[in-house]
Amino acid sequence: MEPTKYIWFDGEMVPWADANIHVLSHALHYGTGVFEGIRAYETPDGTAVFRLTDHMKRLRQSAKAYSMKLEWSVEELVEAAKETLRVNGLESGYVRPITFLELGALGLNPSGARVRTAIITWRWGAYLGEEGVKNGIRVAVSSWRRFPNTAFPNAKATGTYINSILAKMEAVENGFDEAIMLNQDGVISEGSGENLFVVRNGLVYTPPIAVGCLDGLTRDAIIRLLEDEGHTIVEKTLDRSDLYYADEAFFTGTAAEVTPVREVDNRAIGDGTPGPVTRQAQGLYADLVSGKLDSHRDWLEYV
Ligand code: PPE
């Protein structure tokens, strides 16, 4: 990753190299952090951050779930993210806000630990590769189950990502691009860092949030964009066979955007190339974030 000039750290612009924390930080030992992933895009009217306010709202919700006192309001975080993009001269890029517990508490009781917030921006290309965006990726159902309701699957907490990391590492070690995780009941949940859609006989399916997947903002956007085009989206628990028998499948996420899945567990999905609904979803999303769509303009927040 290419460093940018500044990182916003608790209200100040700090040079990249100086945005450091102590090894005794609570978050390092126990994963007590919450974060977001956001993308900014170039549009004809300047740089626009996609659903910035919604992402900052989710950051505050995640913090609330873990009783972290985030001192910055949604409005302040929104402005700070825009300012970080501006000072770094980024016309497009990824925005990573993170709130975490630093010094002041040892042991599992986090009481007294200082809550810190940083916003980092950088250039980030295709998350699952340019080739994947074009022709689709190969995935495998993971032997790791998605963590259950012993934490908050709906909050983006740093510590819980150790679960996604096990699944991702296993997939890559076995020669796949990405993993799909089942939940504790054995139904399909999501990718290690993406929500999943499948298309069969003209209907579009995605697992309901209740299975324990993240309530993805890209997932929500794709549901609405496809509905606008007359598609029926069914939120339904899916099992492994729904994946094997699908005509099309694709992932959604801020980092992954819309990435076609062409193979699962060494079986081709459909004819093994991205299908028409997948292409349509990709096209609609690309037009939306680059300011070429007339609808949902309120999701673009200009820097
Ligand atoms: N599920 C998980 C587990 C997840 O981490 C993400 C985002 C999503 C679904 C999609 O959510 P949304 O971005 O709101 O549409 N993962 C972020 C982190 C990726 C990373 O490697 O770090 C992201 O896409 O920014």
GROMACS .gro file of C-alpha atoms and ligand atoms in nm:
model
  328
    1MET     CA    1   0.000   0.000   0.000
    2GLU     CA    2   0.122   0.346  -0.093
    3PRO     CA    3   0.115   0.575   0.211
    4THR     CA    4  -0.074   0.902   0.185
    5LYS     CA    5   0.044   1.220   0.355
    6TYR     CA    6  -0.190   1.249   0.652
    7ILE     CA    7  -0.405   1.043   0.881
    8TRP     CA    8  -0.683   1.206   1.081
    9PHE     CA    9  -0.623   1.108   1.444
   10ASP     CA   10  -0.861   1.237   1.711
   11GLY     CA   11  -0.922   1.568   1.545
   12GLU     CA   12  -0.575   1.636   1.409
   13MET     CA   13  -0.403   1.569   1.079
   14VAL     CA   14  -0.099   1.360   1.169
   15PRO     CA   15   0.176   1.268   0.920
   16TRP     CA   16   0.134   0.904   0.807
   17ALA     CA   17   0.453   0.787   0.979
   18ASP     CA   18   0.356   0.940   1.314
   19ALA     CA   19   0.008   0.785   1.351
   20ASN     CA   20   0.127   0.516   1.593
   21ILE     CA   21  -0.002   0.350   1.909
   22HIS     CA   22   0.151   0.169   2.207
   23VAL     CA   23   0.199  -0.212   2.214
   24LEU     CA   24  -0.011  -0.227   2.528
   25SER     CA   25  -0.316  -0.093   2.348
   26HIS     CA   26  -0.624  -0.284   2.456
   27ALA     CA   27  -0.736  -0.330   2.094
   28LEU     CA   28  -0.412  -0.505   2.004
   29HIS     CA   29  -0.454  -0.763   2.280
   30TYR     CA   30  -0.829  -0.819   2.266
   31GLY     CA   31  -0.956  -0.690   1.931
   32THR     CA   32  -1.155  -0.410   2.091
   33GLY     CA   33  -1.201  -0.191   1.789
   34VAL     CA   34  -1.476  -0.109   1.543
   35PHE     CA   35  -1.423   0.008   1.188
   36GLU     CA   36  -1.572   0.093   0.851
   37GLY     CA   37  -1.473   0.058   0.489
   38ILE     CA   38  -1.589   0.335   0.256
   39ARG     CA   39  -1.506   0.427  -0.103
   40ALA     CA   40  -1.474   0.766  -0.270
   41TYR     CA   41  -1.518   0.793  -0.645
   42GLU     CA   42  -1.445   1.048  -0.915
   43THR     CA   43  -1.760   1.193  -1.068
   44PRO     CA   44  -1.820   1.474  -1.320
   45ASP     CA   45  -1.905   1.700  -1.021
   46GLY     CA   46  -1.590   1.614  -0.823
   47THR     CA   47  -1.506   1.346  -0.570
   48ALA     CA   48  -1.808   1.180  -0.408
   49VAL     CA   49  -1.802   0.945  -0.111
   50PHE     CA   50  -2.059   0.667  -0.142
   51ARG     CA   51  -2.305   0.659   0.151
   52LEU     CA   52  -2.056   0.828   0.382
   53THR     CA   53  -2.317   0.927   0.640
   54ASP     CA   54  -2.463   0.575   0.647
   55HIS     CA   55  -2.117   0.428   0.704
   56MET     CA   56  -2.044   0.670   0.989
   57LYS     CA   57  -2.382   0.587   1.142
   58ARG     CA   58  -2.288   0.219   1.129
   59LEU     CA   59  -1.953   0.298   1.291
   60ARG     CA   60  -2.132   0.466   1.580
   61GLN     CA   61  -2.374   0.172   1.604
   62SER     CA   62  -2.085  -0.075   1.616
   63ALA     CA   63  -1.923   0.134   1.890
   64LYS     CA   64  -2.249   0.139   2.083
   65ALA     CA   65  -2.283  -0.239   2.058
   66TYR     CA   66  -1.947  -0.273   2.233
   67SER     CA   67  -2.007   0.019   2.474
   68MET     CA   68  -1.724   0.229   2.334
   69LYS     CA   69  -1.772   0.600   2.390
   70LEU     CA   70  -1.712   0.748   2.047
   71GLU     CA   71  -1.674   1.119   2.115
   72TRP     CA   72  -1.726   1.228   1.753
   73SER     CA   73  -2.071   1.279   1.603
   74VAL     CA   74  -2.173   1.142   1.262
   75GLU     CA   75  -2.146   1.495   1.119
   76GLU     CA   76  -1.796   1.544   1.262
   77LEU     CA   77  -1.682   1.207   1.129
   78VAL     CA   78  -1.828   1.283   0.786
   79GLU     CA   79  -1.643   1.615   0.771
   80ALA     CA   80  -1.321   1.455   0.899
   81ALA     CA   81  -1.333   1.189   0.626
   82LYS     CA   82  -1.384   1.451   0.356
   83GLU     CA   83  -1.100   1.662   0.498
   84THR     CA   84  -0.867   1.359   0.501
   85LEU     CA   85  -0.940   1.294   0.132
   86ARG     CA   86  -0.883   1.663   0.057
   87VAL     CA   87  -0.550   1.702   0.238
   88ASN     CA   88  -0.422   1.386   0.073
   89GLY     CA   89  -0.530   1.504  -0.271
   90LEU     CA   90  -0.721   1.182  -0.338
   91GLU     CA   91  -0.983   1.209  -0.613
   92SER     CA   92  -1.087   0.853  -0.540
   93GLY     CA   93  -0.985   0.598  -0.281
   94TYR     CA   94  -1.073   0.390   0.021
   95VAL     CA   95  -1.159   0.544   0.358
   96ARG     CA   96  -1.101   0.343   0.678
   97PRO     CA   97  -1.234   0.495   1.000
   98ILE     CA   98  -1.140   0.298   1.311
   99THR     CA   99  -1.233   0.351   1.674
  100PHE     CA  100  -1.044   0.143   1.927
  101LEU     CA  101  -0.940   0.113   2.289
  102GLU     CA  102  -0.589   0.223   2.364
  103LEU     CA  103  -0.415   0.259   2.700
  104GLY     CA  104  -0.568   0.277   3.045
  105ALA     CA  105  -0.698  -0.075   3.102
  106LEU     CA  106  -0.529  -0.413   3.128
  107GLY     CA  107  -0.720  -0.738   3.133
  108LEU     CA  108  -1.061  -0.802   2.993
  109ASN     CA  109  -1.244  -0.523   3.171
  110PRO     CA  110  -1.199  -0.237   2.923
  111SER     CA  111  -1.320   0.023   3.171
  112GLY     CA  112  -1.080   0.316   3.180
  113ALA     CA  113  -0.921   0.253   2.841
  114ARG     CA  114  -0.885   0.561   2.622
  115VAL     CA  115  -1.107   0.552   2.314
  116ARG     CA  116  -0.925   0.670   2.003
  117THR     CA  117  -1.046   0.729   1.650
  118ALA     CA  118  -0.849   0.752   1.328
  119ILE     CA  119  -0.945   0.792   0.964
  120ILE     CA  120  -0.702   0.657   0.708
  121THR     CA  121  -0.736   0.699   0.331
  122TRP     CA  122  -0.549   0.526   0.052
  123ARG     CA  123  -0.579   0.417  -0.308
  124TRP     CA  124  -0.726   0.069  -0.332
  125GLY     CA  125  -0.785  -0.109  -0.663
  126ALA     CA  126  -1.008  -0.410  -0.729
  127TYR     CA  127  -1.031  -0.602  -0.399
  128LEU     CA  128  -1.056  -0.944  -0.563
  129GLY     CA  129  -0.844  -0.851  -0.867
  130GLU     CA  130  -0.917  -0.688  -1.203
  131GLU     CA  131  -0.943  -1.032  -1.359
  132GLY     CA  132  -1.206  -1.127  -1.098
  133VAL     CA  133  -1.418  -0.821  -1.171
  134LYS     CA  134  -1.403  -0.905  -1.542
  135ASN     CA  135  -1.441  -1.282  -1.554
  136GLY     CA  136  -1.546  -1.383  -1.204
  137ILE     CA  137  -1.366  -1.545  -0.912
  138ARG     CA  138  -1.339  -1.899  -0.781
  139VAL     CA  139  -1.472  -1.958  -0.431
  140ALA     CA  140  -1.502  -2.246  -0.187
  141VAL     CA  141  -1.742  -2.309   0.097
  142SER     CA  142  -1.526  -2.272   0.406
  143SER     CA  143  -1.472  -2.532   0.674
  144TRP     CA  144  -1.490  -2.235   0.914
  145ARG     CA  145  -1.837  -2.137   1.023
  146ARG     CA  146  -1.926  -1.770   1.060
  147PHE     CA  147  -1.913  -1.677   1.429
  148PRO     CA  148  -2.255  -1.699   1.593
  149ASN     CA  149  -2.449  -1.457   1.811
  150THR     CA  150  -2.190  -1.478   2.084
  151ALA     CA  151  -2.080  -1.138   1.952
  152PHE     CA  152  -2.252  -0.901   1.707
  153PRO     CA  153  -2.231  -1.027   1.348
  154ASN     CA  154  -2.388  -0.695   1.254
  155ALA     CA  155  -2.124  -0.476   1.407
  156LYS     CA  156  -1.790  -0.433   1.232
  157ALA     CA  157  -1.560  -0.514   1.524
  158THR     CA  158  -1.191  -0.573   1.458
  159GLY     CA  159  -1.169  -0.877   1.689
  160THR     CA  160  -1.442  -1.072   1.513
  161TYR     CA  161  -1.255  -1.047   1.182
  162ILE     CA  162  -1.015  -1.315   1.303
  163ASN     CA  163  -1.297  -1.551   1.200
  164SER     CA  164  -1.312  -1.409   0.846
  165ILE     CA  165  -0.934  -1.425   0.828
  166LEU     CA  166  -0.930  -1.800   0.902
  167ALA     CA  167  -1.178  -1.854   0.620
  168LYS     CA  168  -0.991  -1.629   0.377
  169MET     CA  169  -0.653  -1.791   0.452
  170GLU     CA  170  -0.793  -2.140   0.407
  171ALA     CA  171  -0.950  -2.047   0.071
  172VAL     CA  172  -0.632  -1.888  -0.062
  173GLU     CA  173  -0.412  -2.174   0.064
  174ASN     CA  174  -0.638  -2.414  -0.125
  175GLY     CA  175  -0.607  -2.217  -0.447
  176PHE     CA  176  -0.937  -2.027  -0.437
  177ASP     CA  177  -0.992  -1.652  -0.447
  178GLU     CA  178  -1.244  -1.623  -0.165
  179ALA     CA  179  -1.444  -1.817   0.093
  180ILE     CA  180  -1.814  -1.848   0.155
  181MET     CA  181  -1.901  -1.909   0.517
  182LEU     CA  182  -2.197  -2.105   0.647
  183ASN     CA  183  -2.350  -2.004   0.978
  184GLN     CA  184  -2.386  -2.237   1.278
  185ASP     CA  185  -2.705  -2.386   1.125
  186GLY     CA  186  -2.523  -2.473   0.804
  187VAL     CA  187  -2.696  -2.216   0.585
  188ILE     CA  188  -2.510  -1.970   0.366
  189SER     CA  189  -2.405  -1.655   0.539
  190GLU     CA  190  -2.157  -1.449   0.334
  191GLY     CA  191  -1.802  -1.415   0.205
  192SER     CA  192  -1.512  -1.326   0.432
  193GLY     CA  193  -1.571  -0.959   0.354
  194GLU     CA  194  -1.867  -0.950   0.116
  195ASN     CA  195  -2.239  -1.021   0.097
  196LEU     CA  196  -2.360  -1.281  -0.152
  197PHE     CA  197  -2.635  -1.288  -0.415
  198VAL     CA  198  -2.743  -1.580  -0.634
  199VAL     CA  199  -2.969  -1.578  -0.940
  200ARG     CA  200  -3.183  -1.873  -1.038
  201ASN     CA  201  -3.463  -1.896  -1.294
  202GLY     CA  202  -3.478  -1.519  -1.318
  203LEU     CA  203  -3.514  -1.451  -0.945
  204VAL     CA  204  -3.245  -1.289  -0.733
  205TYR     CA  205  -3.181  -1.432  -0.387
  206THR     CA  206  -2.971  -1.313  -0.094
  207PRO     CA  207  -2.950  -1.449   0.261
  208PRO     CA  208  -3.147  -1.250   0.520
  209ILE     CA  209  -2.947  -1.049   0.775
  210ALA     CA  210  -3.089  -1.279   1.044
  211VAL     CA  211  -2.852  -1.559   0.934
  212GLY     CA  212  -2.575  -1.347   1.084
  213CYS     CA  213  -2.426  -1.170   0.784
  214LEU     CA  214  -2.334  -0.804   0.785
  215ASP     CA  215  -2.612  -0.564   0.690
  216GLY     CA  216  -2.402  -0.445   0.397
  217LEU     CA  217  -2.465  -0.102   0.252
  218THR     CA  218  -2.366  -0.227  -0.093
  219ARG     CA  219  -2.607  -0.520  -0.052
  220ASP     CA  220  -2.883  -0.271   0.028
  221ALA     CA  221  -2.790  -0.051  -0.270
  222ILE     CA  222  -2.788  -0.348  -0.510
  223ILE     CA  223  -3.127  -0.468  -0.384
  224ARG     CA  224  -3.273  -0.125  -0.450
  225LEU     CA  225  -3.102  -0.077  -0.789
  226LEU     CA  226  -3.219  -0.417  -0.915
  227GLU     CA  227  -3.570  -0.357  -0.782
  228ASP     CA  228  -3.577  -0.024  -0.967
  229GLU     CA  229  -3.510  -0.226  -1.283
  230GLY     CA  230  -3.803  -0.456  -1.214
  231HIS     CA  231  -3.620  -0.752  -1.060
  232THR     CA  232  -3.766  -0.945  -0.768
  233ILE     CA  233  -3.521  -0.987  -0.481
  234VAL     CA  234  -3.597  -1.267  -0.237
  235GLU     CA  235  -3.431  -1.262   0.105
  236LYS     CA  236  -3.426  -1.632   0.187
  237THR     CA  237  -3.205  -1.875   0.373
  238LEU     CA  238  -2.995  -2.057   0.117
  239ASP     CA  239  -2.811  -2.383   0.149
  240ARG     CA  240  -2.516  -2.521  -0.037
  241SER     CA  241  -2.725  -2.668  -0.318
  242ASP     CA  242  -2.875  -2.325  -0.392
  243LEU     CA  243  -2.522  -2.221  -0.466
  244TYR     CA  244  -2.437  -2.525  -0.678
  245TYR     CA  245  -2.759  -2.497  -0.882
  246ALA     CA  246  -2.744  -2.118  -0.927
  247ASP     CA  247  -2.739  -1.967  -1.275
  248GLU     CA  248  -2.535  -1.674  -1.146
  249ALA     CA  249  -2.372  -1.560  -0.822
  250PHE     CA  250  -2.196  -1.242  -0.719
  251PHE     CA  251  -2.045  -1.074  -0.416
  252THR     CA  252  -2.112  -0.718  -0.302
  253GLY     CA  253  -1.915  -0.497  -0.066
  254THR     CA  254  -1.748  -0.159  -0.043
  255ALA     CA  255  -1.408  -0.305  -0.124
  256ALA     CA  256  -1.533  -0.583  -0.356
  257GLU     CA  257  -1.799  -0.361  -0.522
  258VAL     CA  258  -1.982  -0.614  -0.743
  259THR     CA  259  -1.761  -0.915  -0.815
  260PRO     CA  260  -1.895  -1.211  -1.017
  261VAL     CA  261  -1.845  -1.561  -0.880
  262ARG     CA  262  -1.778  -1.806  -1.162
  263GLU     CA  263  -1.706  -2.124  -0.970
  264VAL     CA  264  -1.789  -2.271  -0.631
  265ASP     CA  265  -1.619  -2.580  -0.489
  266ASN     CA  266  -1.474  -2.652  -0.834
  267ARG     CA  267  -1.819  -2.649  -0.997
  268ALA     CA  268  -1.897  -2.386  -1.261
  269ILE     CA  269  -2.182  -2.149  -1.179
  270GLY     CA  270  -2.409  -2.137  -1.484
  271ASP     CA  271  -2.179  -2.160  -1.785
  272GLY     CA  272  -1.885  -2.032  -1.580
  273THR     CA  273  -1.901  -1.675  -1.707
  274PRO     CA  274  -2.072  -1.374  -1.543
  275GLY     CA  275  -2.443  -1.379  -1.633
  276PRO     CA  276  -2.677  -1.098  -1.742
  277VAL     CA  277  -2.808  -1.000  -1.397
  278THR     CA  278  -2.454  -0.991  -1.258
  279ARG     CA  279  -2.345  -0.768  -1.546
  280GLN     CA  280  -2.648  -0.547  -1.495
  281ALA     CA  281  -2.574  -0.513  -1.122
  282GLN     CA  282  -2.210  -0.429  -1.198
  283GLY     CA  283  -2.312  -0.169  -1.456
  284LEU     CA  284  -2.574  -0.006  -1.234
  285TYR     CA  285  -2.332   0.013  -0.942
  286ALA     CA  286  -2.051   0.157  -1.154
  287ASP     CA  287  -2.288   0.419  -1.297
  288LEU     CA  288  -2.427   0.501  -0.955
  289VAL     CA  289  -2.094   0.561  -0.780
  290SER     CA  290  -1.950   0.757  -1.072
  291GLY     CA  291  -2.246   0.996  -1.076
  292LYS     CA  292  -2.395   0.873  -1.404
  293LEU     CA  293  -2.727   0.757  -1.263
  294ASP     CA  294  -3.020   0.993  -1.206
  295SER     CA  295  -3.160   0.797  -0.913
  296HIS     CA  296  -3.022   0.768  -0.557
  297ARG     CA  297  -2.812   1.084  -0.593
  298ASP     CA  298  -2.842   1.139  -0.218
  299TRP     CA  299  -2.601   0.847  -0.169
  300LEU     CA  300  -2.322   1.055  -0.322
  301GLU     CA  301  -2.166   1.291  -0.067
  302TYR     CA  302  -1.936   1.539  -0.233
  303VAL     CA  303  -1.596   1.618  -0.084
  304PPE     N1  304  -1.968  -0.873   0.500
  304PPE     C1  305  -1.851  -0.858   0.565
  304PPE     C2  306  -1.807  -0.960   0.661
  304PPE     C3  307  -1.775  -0.743   0.538
  304PPE     O1  308  -1.659  -0.725   0.603
  304PPE     C4  309  -1.821  -0.648   0.445
  304PPE     C5  310  -1.740  -0.525   0.414
  304PPE     C6  311  -1.945  -0.669   0.382
  304PPE     C7  312  -2.016  -0.785   0.413
  304PPE     C8  313  -2.006  -0.569   0.287
  304PPE     O2  314  -2.050  -0.455   0.357
  304PPE     P1  315  -2.061  -0.311   0.287
  304PPE     O3  316  -1.922  -0.264   0.263
  304PPE     O4  317  -2.135  -0.228   0.384
  304PPE     O5  318  -2.135  -0.330   0.159
  304PPE     N2  319  -1.599  -0.542   0.424
  304PPE     C9  320  -1.513  -0.425   0.427
  304PPE    C10  321  -1.373  -0.461   0.470
  304PPE    C11  322  -1.288  -0.534   0.373
  304PPE    C12  323  -1.146  -0.553   0.423
  304PPE     O6  324  -1.077  -0.640   0.371
  304PPE     O7  325  -1.103  -0.478   0.513
  304PPE    C13  326  -1.517  -0.349   0.296
  304PPE     O8  327  -1.566  -0.399   0.196
  304PPE     O9  328  -1.474  -0.234   0.297
   0.00000   0.00000   0.00000
